[in-house]
Structure formats: C-alpha cells, structure tokens
Amino acid sequence: MTIIPDALIDDPPGPRLGEVLRPGDAGYDEARRVWNGAIDRRPAIIARCRTVDEVAAAVRIANSTGLEIAVRGGGHSIPGHSVCEGGMMIDLSPMQRVQVDTERRIARAEPGLVWGDYDAATQAHGLASPGGEISHTGVAGLTLGGGIGWLSRAYGLACDHLVGAELVLADGTIVDVDDESDPELMWGLRGGGGNFGIVTEFRFRLQRVPQLLAGMMAWPIARAPEVIGTFLDVAPSAPRELSPVVGLVVAPPAPFVPAELHFQPVVTVSLLWTGDSATPPAAFAAFQGLHPAIDTTGIHPYTEIQQWYDDGVPHGRRYHVRSEWLGELDDDVVGALIACAGAMPSPFDQILVRRVGGAIADVGADATAFRFRDAAYMLTVAAGWDDGPADPHVQWCRDSWSALHAWSCGGSYVNHLAADEGADRVREAYGAATWDRLVALKRRLDPANVLHLNQNVDPT
Ligand code: FAD
C-alpha cells in the first residue's frame, strides 16, 4: 500500500489540492459512491477538485506517490471506472459551471455536470446539444465515449458537437485544444474515452431546440408481437427527425401507469420528433392505432423528456449491462426479444432497441474515434437488482445479449462495455484502424498509461 506523506497532500509543492477526503472523514463514503451500487471501492484519497489547477495538482501528486488515478465526472461508468481501490479518486463533481454564448451558439461546460443541469442552462436560451437520455448521467464520460441520445438522429452525437476542450494531461500539464491547435487530440476526444487527459472544460456547439412532440406508449407484453412488428416496419424508413426506441420492461407503480399494469411486463415505444410538431410523422398514428394503455404523446420541453426515464435507473441499485450495435433486423428478432423478456429475473431489468443512423451516419468513419456510425440499431440489455446474489441477473444479461448477438454488426458501444468483457471487446468497439491511431495518440500523451481506469487504450 502506498503511504502518502500528509505534507504532500496538505501543503504540496506548487498549487494546492482542493478538498481532500480520506477514509473516516465526514463525506468520504458519499463521495466514493458511484451510480452502480454493485461497485464498492475505497480510494486512499478523494481529491474533490474545483479548478483546473487543483486537478493538475492532484495528477502531479498521484504521479509522485505512485497512486493509481480514477477520474470521476458524473460517476455513471457502468463498470465503475471512476472509483479505485486505494489510489486517488479525482472527483470533478464540484466543477459544474455552464456558460452559454448565445451569439456564437457555444456552451462551455465543466466536467462535473450531469446532463440535467447542462440542459437546463442551454434550454434557458432555447438551445441544446445532444446528450444522454437520463438526466443524471455525466456530461464528461458520455461525451468522451461518443454520446447518443434523443437528438442524435437529427443532429449527431454529443462528441460531434465538441469543438474544443481544456485538459490536464497525464503529466499534470494543462492544455487547451481545438481542431486548429491539435486536430489529432480532438479526433481522439470524440469517442476515445478518458484516455488522453482529464478534461476540465468542454466546449459544445449548440442547436436550436424548441419544445418537441414526443411520447412514451406502453402495452401489456402480450401485445409485443404487433408492437415490435410495427416498430420494425416504421424504423428503417423513419426520417432522421424521428427517434424511435422500443423497450421491454416491467411497469412501475407510477401515477401515469394504470393499476392493472403495475409490476406487469410491458412493451414500450418512445418517439421523439424534432421536426415541425404540426406535421407529425405517420409513426405516431401507427402506434396510437394499436391503442396503447399508456400514451404520453404531446408537446414537451426537452428538459422534461430528458427526465422521463430517470426513476427507472436510480443511483445505488446494482446493475450489469451488455450492449451491441445491430444491423437491420428481421422478423425473427421479435420472438428472440420476447423470449429474453420472459426470462427476466428482476422487475428492474430492461431491454431497449434504439434506431440510430441519421446525422450520426453523416460523419465520416475516420473523422472521429467513434466507430459504428453505420449501425442500424443499438441494443441495450440492462439487469438491475437491489439485493441478493448477482449471478442470476448477470447470467440473464449475458444470455439475452448472446441470444440477440445474431443481429450484431460487429461490436459494442464503448460506453456500455462491462468489465468482464475484456480488452478484446474494447479493441473491437473501435476497429483495427481506429485502434492503431488511438494507440499512437496515447503513446504521445500518456505513454506510461497513467490514465488507465477507463475503456483502456493500452500504449504498451
Ligand atoms: P464517470 O463514471 O464519471 O466516467 C466514465 C469514464 O470517463 C471513466 O473512465 C472516467 O474516468 C472518465 N472520465 C470522466 N470524466 C472525465 C474527464 N473529465 N476527463 C477524462 N475522463 C473522464 N450513454 C449514451 O451515449 N447515451 C445514453 O443515453 C446513456 N444513458 C445512460 C444512462 C445511465 C443510467 C447510465 C449509467 C449510463 C448511460 N450511458 C449512456 C452510458 C454513459 O455514456 C457512460 O456510463 C458514461 O461513461 C458516463 O459518464 P459519467 O461522466 O457519468 O461517468
């Protein structure tokens, strides 16, 4: 175990650290907790940073003491990469400023922000940039791995809106980059994860996003064949302004759910339309013609839509996730999805199939580190449980993913990879050419692999 001289923490040479928490300190247990309750690690030090100088000081101290570094943005890494056992957790959650330049349509966002706070700040001006679909997910990790959400078919990924960044590199140096000053690093930040430095400011291009026509509909699971069948009819020809997702979940006892569906398995369809709400696409009528038991279709603020599914994935529950990019689907997938849903061991399990493409596919394959721009769908199989052994849940998740793997188009979303999938799946998530380029960039910026608690690009 590394012994860290107190003087190095309390009175370091150069800039000081921010708030420091050690085991036993008030607030330590709360600060080490991440979204996935299955992760229980105890860092030797948590450096709660407020400024770029404090982040740089933390990196230098970790390097001089040999402490392993974990970087926490929003804390939603599913395998828990943002917290370490022993070592130093660099906690960016105190850094939550957003500045919106409405004239240039650029937002400057600090790395401790979650999407809910970022969206509230940008939507105050009628603007937004694509983010994730759960408002308590972090801006930082989600963007660095790609970032897919409701607005992505219309406008592209979160990382496609990244126009510049300030970073602390693995040696503690502070740099500010954009496409002119360091295009290769910008290429790597757009999908290459947290491998190249600790981002202390993101600069995002903004889109004008008014209130939107959107809805979540649900039916008892017995209706799944016709609902998924309709989804498969609608999705391939959907205009890019339409974002459709089909889900197989257990209905919560929420006020908007009829009592007879509480705790019952249901099939859901979520639709979001970024086009003119006066001229909705035929998909809304197609699904409404199937007489859903729940239908929230209406004009909604984007910030509200972003919170629709928050309660289904609360902090502290235990989770295991498998994901895959899929090609076009055929009718056989309907039975496979229903069989997987029928085997769910927990009411908190979910299977989601999201249509992708649209603006995501406009960007060239080698323009960013993000692969699978040509995928047709993204599959997410998420197991959730509150207590008891993990095995049945993890096994269901793996089995369901295996059953649906027949439609894979070659790999997973890097931000959804589970720890037990191994290094080969990380390489596969990038593909050979992108991988070689990522390794070259990593060798330039972090040859000793100081920043390795991530979907790691190992420079060795
Ligand atoms: P963290 O755990 O803080 O960080 C994740 C990784 O990024 C870690 O390796 C960490 O070290 C690194 N990192 C964090 N901050 C920085 C930084 N400033 N500089 C460098 N590296 C950093 N993904 C989507 O694309 N779309 C979705 O709709 C979506 N929904 C999700 C919903 C939930 C409930 C969850 C748990 C995940 C979801 N994801 C989604 C996946 C999500 O993109 C990843 O989990 C992402 O890593 C979360 O980022 P974070 O900042 O919250 O996580």
Coordinates of C-alpha atoms in Angstrom, one line a residue, residues 18 59 104 115 122 129 147 186 212 214 243 348-349 351-352 357 367-368 372 380 421 425 436:
G18 CA -9.0 21.2 -3.2
V59 CA -2.3 14.5 -11.0
R104 CA -21.7 32.1 -31.2
W115 CA -27.0 16.4 -18.4
T122 CA -28.8 25.7 -22.5
S129 CA -26.6 19.8 -27.7
G147 CA -22.8 10.2 -26.6
M186 CA -9.7 16.4 -30.8
L212 CA -40.8 18.9 -29.0
A214 CA -42.7 13.2 -28.1
S243 CA -36.1 9.0 -32.9
F348 CA -35.7 -3.7 -12.8
D349 CA -34.4 -5.4 -15.9
I351 CA -34.2 -4.5 -23.0
L352 CA -34.0 -1.5 -25.3
G357 CA -28.3 6.4 -38.1
A367 CA -13.4 11.7 -38.8
T368 CA -13.7 10.8 -35.1
F372 CA -20.3 2.1 -35.8
T380 CA -29.0 -2.4 -24.5
E421 CA -16.0 -8.3 -21.5
R425 CA -14.1 -6.1 -26.8
D436 CA -3.9 1.9 -34.1

